[in-house]
mmCIF file with all atom_site columns, C-alpha atoms and ligand atoms in Angstrom:
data_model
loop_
_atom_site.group_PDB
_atom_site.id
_atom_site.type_symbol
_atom_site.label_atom_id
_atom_site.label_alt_id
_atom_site.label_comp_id
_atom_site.label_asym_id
_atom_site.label_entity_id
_atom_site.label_seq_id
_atom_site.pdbx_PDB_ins_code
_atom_site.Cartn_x
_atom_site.Cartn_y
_atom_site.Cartn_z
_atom_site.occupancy
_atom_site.B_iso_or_equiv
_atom_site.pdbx_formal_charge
_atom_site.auth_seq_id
_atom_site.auth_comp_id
_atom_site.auth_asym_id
_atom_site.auth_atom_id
_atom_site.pdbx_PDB_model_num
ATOM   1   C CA . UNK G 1 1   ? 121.938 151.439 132.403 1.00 54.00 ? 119 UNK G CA 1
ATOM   2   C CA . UNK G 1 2   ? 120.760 149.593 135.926 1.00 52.00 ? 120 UNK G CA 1
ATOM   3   C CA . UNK G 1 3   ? 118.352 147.288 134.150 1.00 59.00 ? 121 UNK G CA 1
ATOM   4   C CA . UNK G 1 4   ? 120.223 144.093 136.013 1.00 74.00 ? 122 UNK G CA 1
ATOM   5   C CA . UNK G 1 5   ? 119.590 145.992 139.450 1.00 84.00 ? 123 UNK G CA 1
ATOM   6   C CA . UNK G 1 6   ? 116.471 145.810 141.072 1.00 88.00 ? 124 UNK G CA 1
ATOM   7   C CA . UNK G 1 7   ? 116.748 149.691 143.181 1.00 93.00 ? 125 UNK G CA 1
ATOM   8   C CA . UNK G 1 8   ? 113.543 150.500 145.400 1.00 96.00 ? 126 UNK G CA 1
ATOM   9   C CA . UNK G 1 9   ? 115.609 152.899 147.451 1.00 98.00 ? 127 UNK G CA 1
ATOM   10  C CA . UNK G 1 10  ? 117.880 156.200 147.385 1.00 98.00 ? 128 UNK G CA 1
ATOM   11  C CA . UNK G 1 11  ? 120.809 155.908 148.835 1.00 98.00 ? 129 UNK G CA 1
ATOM   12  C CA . UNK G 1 12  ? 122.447 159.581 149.037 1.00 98.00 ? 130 UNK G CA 1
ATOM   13  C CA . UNK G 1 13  ? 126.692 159.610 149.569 1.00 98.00 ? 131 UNK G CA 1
ATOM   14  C CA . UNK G 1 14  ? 129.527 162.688 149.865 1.00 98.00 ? 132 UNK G CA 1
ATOM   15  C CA . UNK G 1 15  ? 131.287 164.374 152.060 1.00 97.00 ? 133 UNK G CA 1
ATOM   16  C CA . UNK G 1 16  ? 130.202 165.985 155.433 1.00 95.00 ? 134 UNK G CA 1
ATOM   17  C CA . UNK G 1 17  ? 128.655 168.991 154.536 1.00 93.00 ? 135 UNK G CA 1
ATOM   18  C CA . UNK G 1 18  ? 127.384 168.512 151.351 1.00 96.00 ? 136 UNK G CA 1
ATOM   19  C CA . UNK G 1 19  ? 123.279 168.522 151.967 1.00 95.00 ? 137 UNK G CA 1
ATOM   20  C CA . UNK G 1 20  ? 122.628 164.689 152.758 1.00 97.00 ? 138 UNK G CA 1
ATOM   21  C CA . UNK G 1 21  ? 120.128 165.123 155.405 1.00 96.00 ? 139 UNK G CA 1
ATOM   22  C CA . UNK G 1 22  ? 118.418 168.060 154.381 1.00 97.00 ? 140 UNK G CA 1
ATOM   23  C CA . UNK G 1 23  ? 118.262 166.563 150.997 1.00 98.00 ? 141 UNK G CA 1
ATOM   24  C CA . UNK G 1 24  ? 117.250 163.126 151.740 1.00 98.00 ? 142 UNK G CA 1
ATOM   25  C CA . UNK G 1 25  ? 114.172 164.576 154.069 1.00 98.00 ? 143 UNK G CA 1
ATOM   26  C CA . UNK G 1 26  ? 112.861 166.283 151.538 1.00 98.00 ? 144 UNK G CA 1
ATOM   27  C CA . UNK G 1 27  ? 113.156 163.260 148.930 1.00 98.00 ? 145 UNK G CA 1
ATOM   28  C CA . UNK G 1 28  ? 112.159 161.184 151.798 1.00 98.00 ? 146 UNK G CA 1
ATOM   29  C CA . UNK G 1 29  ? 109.039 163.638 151.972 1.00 98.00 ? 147 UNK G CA 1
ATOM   30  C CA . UNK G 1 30  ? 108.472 163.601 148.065 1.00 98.00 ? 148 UNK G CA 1
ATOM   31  C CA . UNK G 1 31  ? 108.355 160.387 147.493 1.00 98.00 ? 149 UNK G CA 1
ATOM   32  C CA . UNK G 1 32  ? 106.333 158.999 150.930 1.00 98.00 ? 150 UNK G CA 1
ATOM   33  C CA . UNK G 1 33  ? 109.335 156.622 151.159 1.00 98.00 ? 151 UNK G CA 1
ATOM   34  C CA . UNK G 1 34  ? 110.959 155.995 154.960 1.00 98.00 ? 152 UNK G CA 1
ATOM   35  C CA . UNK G 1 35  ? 114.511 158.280 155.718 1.00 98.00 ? 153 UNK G CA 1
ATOM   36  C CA . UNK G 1 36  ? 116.857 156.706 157.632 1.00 98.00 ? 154 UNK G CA 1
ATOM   37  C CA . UNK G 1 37  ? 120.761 157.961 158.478 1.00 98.00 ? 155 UNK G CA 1
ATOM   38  C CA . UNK G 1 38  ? 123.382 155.487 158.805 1.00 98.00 ? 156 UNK G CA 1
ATOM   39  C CA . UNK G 1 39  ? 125.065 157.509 161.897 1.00 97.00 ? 157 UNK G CA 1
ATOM   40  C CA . UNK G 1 40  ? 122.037 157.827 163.767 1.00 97.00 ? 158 UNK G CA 1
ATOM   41  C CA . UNK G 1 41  ? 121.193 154.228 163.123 1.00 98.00 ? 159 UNK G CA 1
ATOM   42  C CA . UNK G 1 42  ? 124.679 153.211 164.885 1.00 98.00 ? 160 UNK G CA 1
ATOM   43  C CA . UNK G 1 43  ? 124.154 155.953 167.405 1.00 98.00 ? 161 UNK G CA 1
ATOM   44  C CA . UNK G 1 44  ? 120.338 154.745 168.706 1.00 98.00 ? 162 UNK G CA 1
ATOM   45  C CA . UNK G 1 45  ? 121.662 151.004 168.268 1.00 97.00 ? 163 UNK G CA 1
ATOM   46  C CA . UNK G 1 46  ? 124.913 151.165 170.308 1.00 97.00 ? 164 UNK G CA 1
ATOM   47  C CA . UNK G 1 47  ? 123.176 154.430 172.804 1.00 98.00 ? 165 UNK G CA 1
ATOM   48  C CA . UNK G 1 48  ? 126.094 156.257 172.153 1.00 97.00 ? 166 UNK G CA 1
ATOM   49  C CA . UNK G 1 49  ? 127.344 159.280 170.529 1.00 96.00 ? 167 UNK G CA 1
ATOM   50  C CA . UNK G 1 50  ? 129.620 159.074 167.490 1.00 96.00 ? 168 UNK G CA 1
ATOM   51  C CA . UNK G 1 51  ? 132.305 161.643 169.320 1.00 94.00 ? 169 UNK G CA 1
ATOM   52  C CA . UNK G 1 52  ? 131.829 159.624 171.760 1.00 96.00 ? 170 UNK G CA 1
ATOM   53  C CA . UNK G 1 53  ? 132.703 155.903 169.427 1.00 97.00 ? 171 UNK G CA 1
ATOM   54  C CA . UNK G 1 54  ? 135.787 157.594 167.946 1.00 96.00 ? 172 UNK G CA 1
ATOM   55  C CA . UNK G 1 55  ? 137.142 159.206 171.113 1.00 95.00 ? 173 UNK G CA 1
ATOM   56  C CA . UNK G 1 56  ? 136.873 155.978 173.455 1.00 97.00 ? 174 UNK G CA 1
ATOM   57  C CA . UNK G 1 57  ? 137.077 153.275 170.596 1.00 97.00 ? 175 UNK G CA 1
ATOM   58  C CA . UNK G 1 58  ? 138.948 155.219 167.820 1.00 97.00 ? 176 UNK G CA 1
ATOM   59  C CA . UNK G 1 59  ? 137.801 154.891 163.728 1.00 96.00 ? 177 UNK G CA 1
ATOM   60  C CA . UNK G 1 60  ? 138.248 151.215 162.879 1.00 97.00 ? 178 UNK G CA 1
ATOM   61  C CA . UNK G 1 61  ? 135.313 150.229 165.566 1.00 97.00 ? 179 UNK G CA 1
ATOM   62  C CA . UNK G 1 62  ? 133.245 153.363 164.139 1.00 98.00 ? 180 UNK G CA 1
ATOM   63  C CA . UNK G 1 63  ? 133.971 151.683 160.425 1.00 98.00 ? 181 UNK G CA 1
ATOM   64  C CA . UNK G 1 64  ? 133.068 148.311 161.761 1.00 98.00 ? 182 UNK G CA 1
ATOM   65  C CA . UNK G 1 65  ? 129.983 149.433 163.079 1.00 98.00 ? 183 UNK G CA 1
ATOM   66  C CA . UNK G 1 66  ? 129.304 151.682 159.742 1.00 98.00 ? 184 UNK G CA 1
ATOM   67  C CA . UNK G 1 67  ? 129.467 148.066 157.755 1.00 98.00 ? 185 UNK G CA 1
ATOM   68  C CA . UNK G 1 68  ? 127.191 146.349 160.123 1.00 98.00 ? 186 UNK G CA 1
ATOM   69  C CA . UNK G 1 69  ? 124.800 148.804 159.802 1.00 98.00 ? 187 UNK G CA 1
ATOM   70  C CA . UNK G 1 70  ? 124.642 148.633 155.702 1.00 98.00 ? 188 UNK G CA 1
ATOM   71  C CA . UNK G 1 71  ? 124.720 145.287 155.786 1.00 98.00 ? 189 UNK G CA 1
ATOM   72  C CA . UNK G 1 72  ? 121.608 145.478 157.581 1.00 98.00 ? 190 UNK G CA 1
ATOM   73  C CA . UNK G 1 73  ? 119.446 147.883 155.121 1.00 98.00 ? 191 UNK G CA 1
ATOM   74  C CA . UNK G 1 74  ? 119.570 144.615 152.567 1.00 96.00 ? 192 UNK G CA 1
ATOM   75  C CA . UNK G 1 75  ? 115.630 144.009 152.304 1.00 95.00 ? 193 UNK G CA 1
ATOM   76  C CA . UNK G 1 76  ? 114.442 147.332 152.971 1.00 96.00 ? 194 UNK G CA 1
ATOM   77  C CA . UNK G 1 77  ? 111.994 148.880 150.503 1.00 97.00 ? 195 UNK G CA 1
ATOM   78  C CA . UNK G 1 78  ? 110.765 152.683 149.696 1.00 97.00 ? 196 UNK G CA 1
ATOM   79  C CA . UNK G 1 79  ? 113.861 153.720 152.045 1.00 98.00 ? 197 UNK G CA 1
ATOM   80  C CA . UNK G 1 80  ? 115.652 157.232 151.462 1.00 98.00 ? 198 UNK G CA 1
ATOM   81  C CA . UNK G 1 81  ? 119.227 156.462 153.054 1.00 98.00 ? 199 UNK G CA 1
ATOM   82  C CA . UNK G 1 82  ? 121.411 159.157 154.136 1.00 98.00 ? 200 UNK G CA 1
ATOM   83  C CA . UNK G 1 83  ? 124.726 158.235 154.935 1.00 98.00 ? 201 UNK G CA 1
ATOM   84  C CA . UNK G 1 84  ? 128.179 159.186 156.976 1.00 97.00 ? 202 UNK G CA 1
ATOM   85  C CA . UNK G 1 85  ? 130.544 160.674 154.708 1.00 97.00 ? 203 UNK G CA 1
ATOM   86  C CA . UNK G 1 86  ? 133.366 158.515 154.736 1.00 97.00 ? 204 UNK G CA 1
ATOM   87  C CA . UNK G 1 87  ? 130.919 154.796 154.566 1.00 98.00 ? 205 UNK G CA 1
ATOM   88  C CA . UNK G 1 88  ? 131.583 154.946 150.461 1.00 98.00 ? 206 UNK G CA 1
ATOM   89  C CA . UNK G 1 89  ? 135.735 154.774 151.100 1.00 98.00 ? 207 UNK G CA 1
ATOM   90  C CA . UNK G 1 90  ? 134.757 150.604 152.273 1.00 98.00 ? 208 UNK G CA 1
ATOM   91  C CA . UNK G 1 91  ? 134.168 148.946 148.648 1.00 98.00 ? 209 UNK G CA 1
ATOM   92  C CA . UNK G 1 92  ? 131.828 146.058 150.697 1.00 98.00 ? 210 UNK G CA 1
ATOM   93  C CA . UNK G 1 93  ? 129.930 149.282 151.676 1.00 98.00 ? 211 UNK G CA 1
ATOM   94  C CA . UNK G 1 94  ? 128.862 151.154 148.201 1.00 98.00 ? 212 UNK G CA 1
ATOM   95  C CA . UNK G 1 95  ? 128.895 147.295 146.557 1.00 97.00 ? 213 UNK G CA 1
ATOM   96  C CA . UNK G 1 96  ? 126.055 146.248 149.394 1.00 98.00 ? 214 UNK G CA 1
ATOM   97  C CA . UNK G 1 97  ? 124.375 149.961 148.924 1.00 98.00 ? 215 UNK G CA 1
ATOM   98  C CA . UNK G 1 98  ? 124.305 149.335 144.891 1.00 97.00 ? 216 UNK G CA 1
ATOM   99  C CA . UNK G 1 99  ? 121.990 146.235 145.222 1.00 96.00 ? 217 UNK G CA 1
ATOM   100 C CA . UNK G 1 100 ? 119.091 147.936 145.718 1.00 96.00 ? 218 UNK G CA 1
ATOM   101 C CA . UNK G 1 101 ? 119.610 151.535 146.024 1.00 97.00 ? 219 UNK G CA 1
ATOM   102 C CA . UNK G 1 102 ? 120.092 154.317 143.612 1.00 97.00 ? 220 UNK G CA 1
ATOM   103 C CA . UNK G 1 103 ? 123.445 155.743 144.710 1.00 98.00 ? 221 UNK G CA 1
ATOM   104 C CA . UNK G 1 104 ? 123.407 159.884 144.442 1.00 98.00 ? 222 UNK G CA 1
ATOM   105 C CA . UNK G 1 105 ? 126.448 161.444 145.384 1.00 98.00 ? 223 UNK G CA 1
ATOM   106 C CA . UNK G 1 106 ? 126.155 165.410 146.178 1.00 98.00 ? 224 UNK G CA 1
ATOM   107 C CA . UNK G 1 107 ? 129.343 167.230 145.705 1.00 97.00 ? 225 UNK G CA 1
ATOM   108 C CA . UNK G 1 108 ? 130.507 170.660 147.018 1.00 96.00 ? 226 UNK G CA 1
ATOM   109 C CA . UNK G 1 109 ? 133.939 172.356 147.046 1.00 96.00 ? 227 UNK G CA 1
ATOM   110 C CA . UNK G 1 110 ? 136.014 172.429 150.019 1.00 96.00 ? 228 UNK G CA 1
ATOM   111 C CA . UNK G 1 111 ? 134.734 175.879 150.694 1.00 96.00 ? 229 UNK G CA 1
ATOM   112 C CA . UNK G 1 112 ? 131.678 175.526 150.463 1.00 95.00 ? 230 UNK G CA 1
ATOM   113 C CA . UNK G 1 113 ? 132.147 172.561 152.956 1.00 96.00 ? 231 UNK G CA 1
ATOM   114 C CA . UNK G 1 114 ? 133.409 174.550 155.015 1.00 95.00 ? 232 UNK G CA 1
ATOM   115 C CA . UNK G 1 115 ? 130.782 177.483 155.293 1.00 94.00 ? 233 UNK G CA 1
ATOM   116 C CA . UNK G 1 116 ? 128.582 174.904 156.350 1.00 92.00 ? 234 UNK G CA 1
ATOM   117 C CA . UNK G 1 117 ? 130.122 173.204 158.798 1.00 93.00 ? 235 UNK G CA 1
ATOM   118 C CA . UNK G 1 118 ? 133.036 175.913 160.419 1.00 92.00 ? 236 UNK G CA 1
ATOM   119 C CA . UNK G 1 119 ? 129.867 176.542 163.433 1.00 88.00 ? 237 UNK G CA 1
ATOM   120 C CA . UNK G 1 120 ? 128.980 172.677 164.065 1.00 88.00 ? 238 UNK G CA 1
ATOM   121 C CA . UNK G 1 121 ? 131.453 170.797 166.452 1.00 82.00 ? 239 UNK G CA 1
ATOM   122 C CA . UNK G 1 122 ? 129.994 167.220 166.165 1.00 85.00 ? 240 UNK G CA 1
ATOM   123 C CA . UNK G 1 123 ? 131.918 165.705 163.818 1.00 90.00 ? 241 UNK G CA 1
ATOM   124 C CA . UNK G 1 124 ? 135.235 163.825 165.359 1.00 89.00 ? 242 UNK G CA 1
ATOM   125 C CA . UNK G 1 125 ? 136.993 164.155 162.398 1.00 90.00 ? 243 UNK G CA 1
ATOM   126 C CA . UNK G 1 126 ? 136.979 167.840 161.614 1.00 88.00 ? 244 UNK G CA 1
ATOM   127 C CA . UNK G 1 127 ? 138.493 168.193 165.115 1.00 90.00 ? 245 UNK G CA 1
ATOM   128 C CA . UNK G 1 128 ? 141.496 169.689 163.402 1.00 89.00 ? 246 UNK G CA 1
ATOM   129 C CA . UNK G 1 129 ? 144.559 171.845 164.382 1.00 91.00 ? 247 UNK G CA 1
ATOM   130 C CA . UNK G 1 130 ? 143.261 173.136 160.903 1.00 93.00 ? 248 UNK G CA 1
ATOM   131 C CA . UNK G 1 131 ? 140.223 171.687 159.308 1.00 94.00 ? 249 UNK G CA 1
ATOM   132 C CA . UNK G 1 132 ? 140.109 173.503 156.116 1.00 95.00 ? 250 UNK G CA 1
ATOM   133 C CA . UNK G 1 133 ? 143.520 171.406 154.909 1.00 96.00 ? 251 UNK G CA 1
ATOM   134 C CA . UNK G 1 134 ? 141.571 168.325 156.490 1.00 96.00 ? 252 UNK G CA 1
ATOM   135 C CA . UNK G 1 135 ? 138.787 168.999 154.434 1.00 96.00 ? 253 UNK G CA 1
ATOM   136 C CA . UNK G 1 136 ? 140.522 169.401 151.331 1.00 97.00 ? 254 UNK G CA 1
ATOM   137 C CA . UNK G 1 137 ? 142.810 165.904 152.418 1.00 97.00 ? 255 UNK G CA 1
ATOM   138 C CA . UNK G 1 138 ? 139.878 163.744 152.976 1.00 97.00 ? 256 UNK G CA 1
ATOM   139 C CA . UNK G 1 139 ? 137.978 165.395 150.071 1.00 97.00 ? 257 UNK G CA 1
ATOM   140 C CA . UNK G 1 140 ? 140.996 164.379 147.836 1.00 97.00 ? 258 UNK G CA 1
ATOM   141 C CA . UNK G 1 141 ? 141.436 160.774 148.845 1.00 98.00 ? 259 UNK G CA 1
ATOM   142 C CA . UNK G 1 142 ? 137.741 160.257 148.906 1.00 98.00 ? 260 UNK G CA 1
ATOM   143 C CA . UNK G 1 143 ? 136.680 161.753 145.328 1.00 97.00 ? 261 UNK G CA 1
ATOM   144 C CA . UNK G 1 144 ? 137.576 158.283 143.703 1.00 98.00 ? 262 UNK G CA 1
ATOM   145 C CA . UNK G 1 145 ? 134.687 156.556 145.625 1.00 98.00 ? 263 UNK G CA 1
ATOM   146 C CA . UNK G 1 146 ? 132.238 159.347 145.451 1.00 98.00 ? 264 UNK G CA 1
ATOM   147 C CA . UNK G 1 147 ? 132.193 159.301 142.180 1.00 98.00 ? 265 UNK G CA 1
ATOM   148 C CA . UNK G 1 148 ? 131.481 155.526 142.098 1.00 98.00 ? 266 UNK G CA 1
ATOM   149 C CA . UNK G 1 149 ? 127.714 156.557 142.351 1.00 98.00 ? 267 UNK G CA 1
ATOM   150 C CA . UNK G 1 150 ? 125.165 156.620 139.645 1.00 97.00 ? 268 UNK G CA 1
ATOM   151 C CA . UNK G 1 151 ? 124.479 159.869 139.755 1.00 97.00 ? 269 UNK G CA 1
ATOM   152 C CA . UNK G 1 152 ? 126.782 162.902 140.368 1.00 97.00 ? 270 UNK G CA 1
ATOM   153 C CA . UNK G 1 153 ? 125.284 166.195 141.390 1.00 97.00 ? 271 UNK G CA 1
ATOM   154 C CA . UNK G 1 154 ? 126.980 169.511 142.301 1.00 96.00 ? 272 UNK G CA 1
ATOM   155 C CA . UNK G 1 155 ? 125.189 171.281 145.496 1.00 96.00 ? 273 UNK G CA 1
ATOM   156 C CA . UNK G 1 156 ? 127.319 174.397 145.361 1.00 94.00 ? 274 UNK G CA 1
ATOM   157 C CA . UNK G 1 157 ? 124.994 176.606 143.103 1.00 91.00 ? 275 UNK G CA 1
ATOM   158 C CA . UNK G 1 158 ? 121.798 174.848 143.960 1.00 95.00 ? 276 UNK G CA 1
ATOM   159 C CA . UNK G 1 159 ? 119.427 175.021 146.381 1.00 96.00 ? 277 UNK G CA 1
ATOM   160 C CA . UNK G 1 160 ? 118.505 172.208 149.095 1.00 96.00 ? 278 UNK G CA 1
ATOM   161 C CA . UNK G 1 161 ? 114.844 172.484 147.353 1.00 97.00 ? 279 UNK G CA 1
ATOM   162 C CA . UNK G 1 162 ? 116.558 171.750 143.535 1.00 98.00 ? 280 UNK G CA 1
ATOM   163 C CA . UNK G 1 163 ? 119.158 169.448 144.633 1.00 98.00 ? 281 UNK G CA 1
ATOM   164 C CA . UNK G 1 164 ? 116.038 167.159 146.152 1.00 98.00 ? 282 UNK G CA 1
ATOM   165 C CA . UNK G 1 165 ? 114.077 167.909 142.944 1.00 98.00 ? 283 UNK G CA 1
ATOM   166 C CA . UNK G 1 166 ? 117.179 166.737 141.054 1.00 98.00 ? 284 UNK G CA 1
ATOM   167 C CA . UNK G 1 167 ? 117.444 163.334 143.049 1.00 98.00 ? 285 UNK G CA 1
ATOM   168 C CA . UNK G 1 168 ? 113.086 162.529 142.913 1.00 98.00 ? 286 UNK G CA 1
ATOM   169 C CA . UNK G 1 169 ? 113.587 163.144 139.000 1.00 97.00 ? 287 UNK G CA 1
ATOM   170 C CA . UNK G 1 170 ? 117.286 160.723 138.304 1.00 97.00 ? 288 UNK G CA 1
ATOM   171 C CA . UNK G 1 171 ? 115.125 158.117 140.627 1.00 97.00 ? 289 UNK G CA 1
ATOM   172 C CA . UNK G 1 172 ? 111.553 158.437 138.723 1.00 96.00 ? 290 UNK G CA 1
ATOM   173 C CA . UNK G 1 173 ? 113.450 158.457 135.453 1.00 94.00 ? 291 UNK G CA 1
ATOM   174 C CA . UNK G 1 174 ? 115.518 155.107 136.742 1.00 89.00 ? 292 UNK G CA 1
ATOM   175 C CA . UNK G 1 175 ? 112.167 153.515 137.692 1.00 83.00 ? 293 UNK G CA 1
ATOM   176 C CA . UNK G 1 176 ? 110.576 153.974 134.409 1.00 83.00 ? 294 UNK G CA 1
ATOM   177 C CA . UNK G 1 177 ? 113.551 152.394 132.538 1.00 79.00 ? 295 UNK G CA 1
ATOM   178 C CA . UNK G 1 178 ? 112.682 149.492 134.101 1.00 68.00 ? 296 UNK G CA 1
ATOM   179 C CA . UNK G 1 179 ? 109.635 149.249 133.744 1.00 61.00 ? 297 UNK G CA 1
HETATM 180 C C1 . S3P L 2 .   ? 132.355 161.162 158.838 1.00 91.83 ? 40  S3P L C1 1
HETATM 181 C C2 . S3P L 2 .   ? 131.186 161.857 158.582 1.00 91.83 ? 40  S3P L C2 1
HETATM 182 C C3 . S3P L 2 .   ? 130.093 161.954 159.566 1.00 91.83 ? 40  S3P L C3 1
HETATM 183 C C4 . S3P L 2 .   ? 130.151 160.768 160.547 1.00 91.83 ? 40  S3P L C4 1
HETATM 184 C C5 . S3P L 2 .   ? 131.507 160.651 161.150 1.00 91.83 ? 40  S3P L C5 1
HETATM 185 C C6 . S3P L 2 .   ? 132.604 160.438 160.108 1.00 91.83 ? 40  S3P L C6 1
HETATM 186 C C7 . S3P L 2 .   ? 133.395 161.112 157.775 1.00 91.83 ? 40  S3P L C7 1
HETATM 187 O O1 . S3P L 2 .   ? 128.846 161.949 158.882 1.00 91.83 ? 40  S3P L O1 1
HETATM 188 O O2 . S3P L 2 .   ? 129.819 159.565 159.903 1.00 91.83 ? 40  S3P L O2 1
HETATM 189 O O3 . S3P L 2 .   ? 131.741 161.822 161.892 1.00 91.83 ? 40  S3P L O3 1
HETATM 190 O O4 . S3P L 2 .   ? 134.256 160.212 157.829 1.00 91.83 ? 40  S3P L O4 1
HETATM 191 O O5 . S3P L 2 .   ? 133.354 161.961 156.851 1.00 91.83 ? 40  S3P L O5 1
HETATM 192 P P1 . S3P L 2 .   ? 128.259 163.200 158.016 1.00 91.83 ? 40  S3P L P1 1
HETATM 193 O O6 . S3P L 2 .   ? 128.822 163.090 156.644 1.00 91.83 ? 40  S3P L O6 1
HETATM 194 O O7 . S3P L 2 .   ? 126.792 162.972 158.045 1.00 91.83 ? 40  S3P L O7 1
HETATM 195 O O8 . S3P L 2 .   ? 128.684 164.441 158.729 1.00 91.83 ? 40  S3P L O8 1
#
């Protein structure tokens, strides 16, 4: 299916919420490949918060520094890649992600979402009058580009432990097609 791509890393998309870093350690772990996360790339390269980028220099500069930071995995190798969850909505973004990684989207329903993240207050855009209609907004406009990945997997019944299982096994069985 990917035989014209050449994909030595994970990359692992969705919405905030939905596993990415838990996940992505333990594939990270599995798989004695390097785990990197785009926000706290742009947050140790710029030495500043990402409340702190959206409150003083609002979304577009956040975005702008979300590409920049992409562009700049090109040449990495045996890298597990966890990302923000709105990067995929920039087509330069999941097009530059594509080229070498294996792009795994985890999905959960808004309410799920929203068990896990109702007690965490560091994410700017769930700042909300009401976040559970923001959740289920963003979640709506962004299902289009989540779904652009390779590999679709639902995190609401499964375990952190069998989604990563899940994501080692799409990217072994993707490697051996190649081979
Ligand atoms: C965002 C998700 C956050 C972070 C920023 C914006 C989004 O990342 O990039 O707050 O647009 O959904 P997580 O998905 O890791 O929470």
């Amino acid at each position: 299916m990917h035989n014209d791509r050449h994909l030595v890393n994970i990359a692992l998309i969705g919405f905030m919420g939905t596993g990415k870093t838990s996940v992505g350690r333990i594939v990270a772990d599995q798989l004695h490949f390097e785990y990197v996360d785009t926000d706290e790339l742009i947050q140790s390269q710029t030495g500043r918060s990402i409340t702190d980028i959206f409150a003083k220099d609002g979304e577009p500069e956040f975005r702008a520094l979300e590409q920049k930071t992409v562009e700049e995995l090109v040449g990495r190798m045996k890298t597990v890649i966890s990302t923000g969850g709105g990067l995929p909505v920039n087509p330069k973004n999941l097009a530059s992600l594509k080229s070498h990684a294996l792009v795994v989207s985890l999905w959960s329903s808004p309410e799920k979402i929203w068990e896990r993240v109702r007690h965490q207050s560091h994410r700017p855009l769930l700042h909300d009058k009401n976040p559970q209609a923001k959740i289920r907004e963003l979640l709506d406009a962004r299902e289009p580009f989540y779904k652009q990945a390779d590999v679709l997997l639902n995190t609401d019944l499964r375990s952190v432990r069998e989604v990563a299982q899940q994501v080692v096994h799409q990217f072994r069985l993707e490697a051996s097609h190649r081979r």
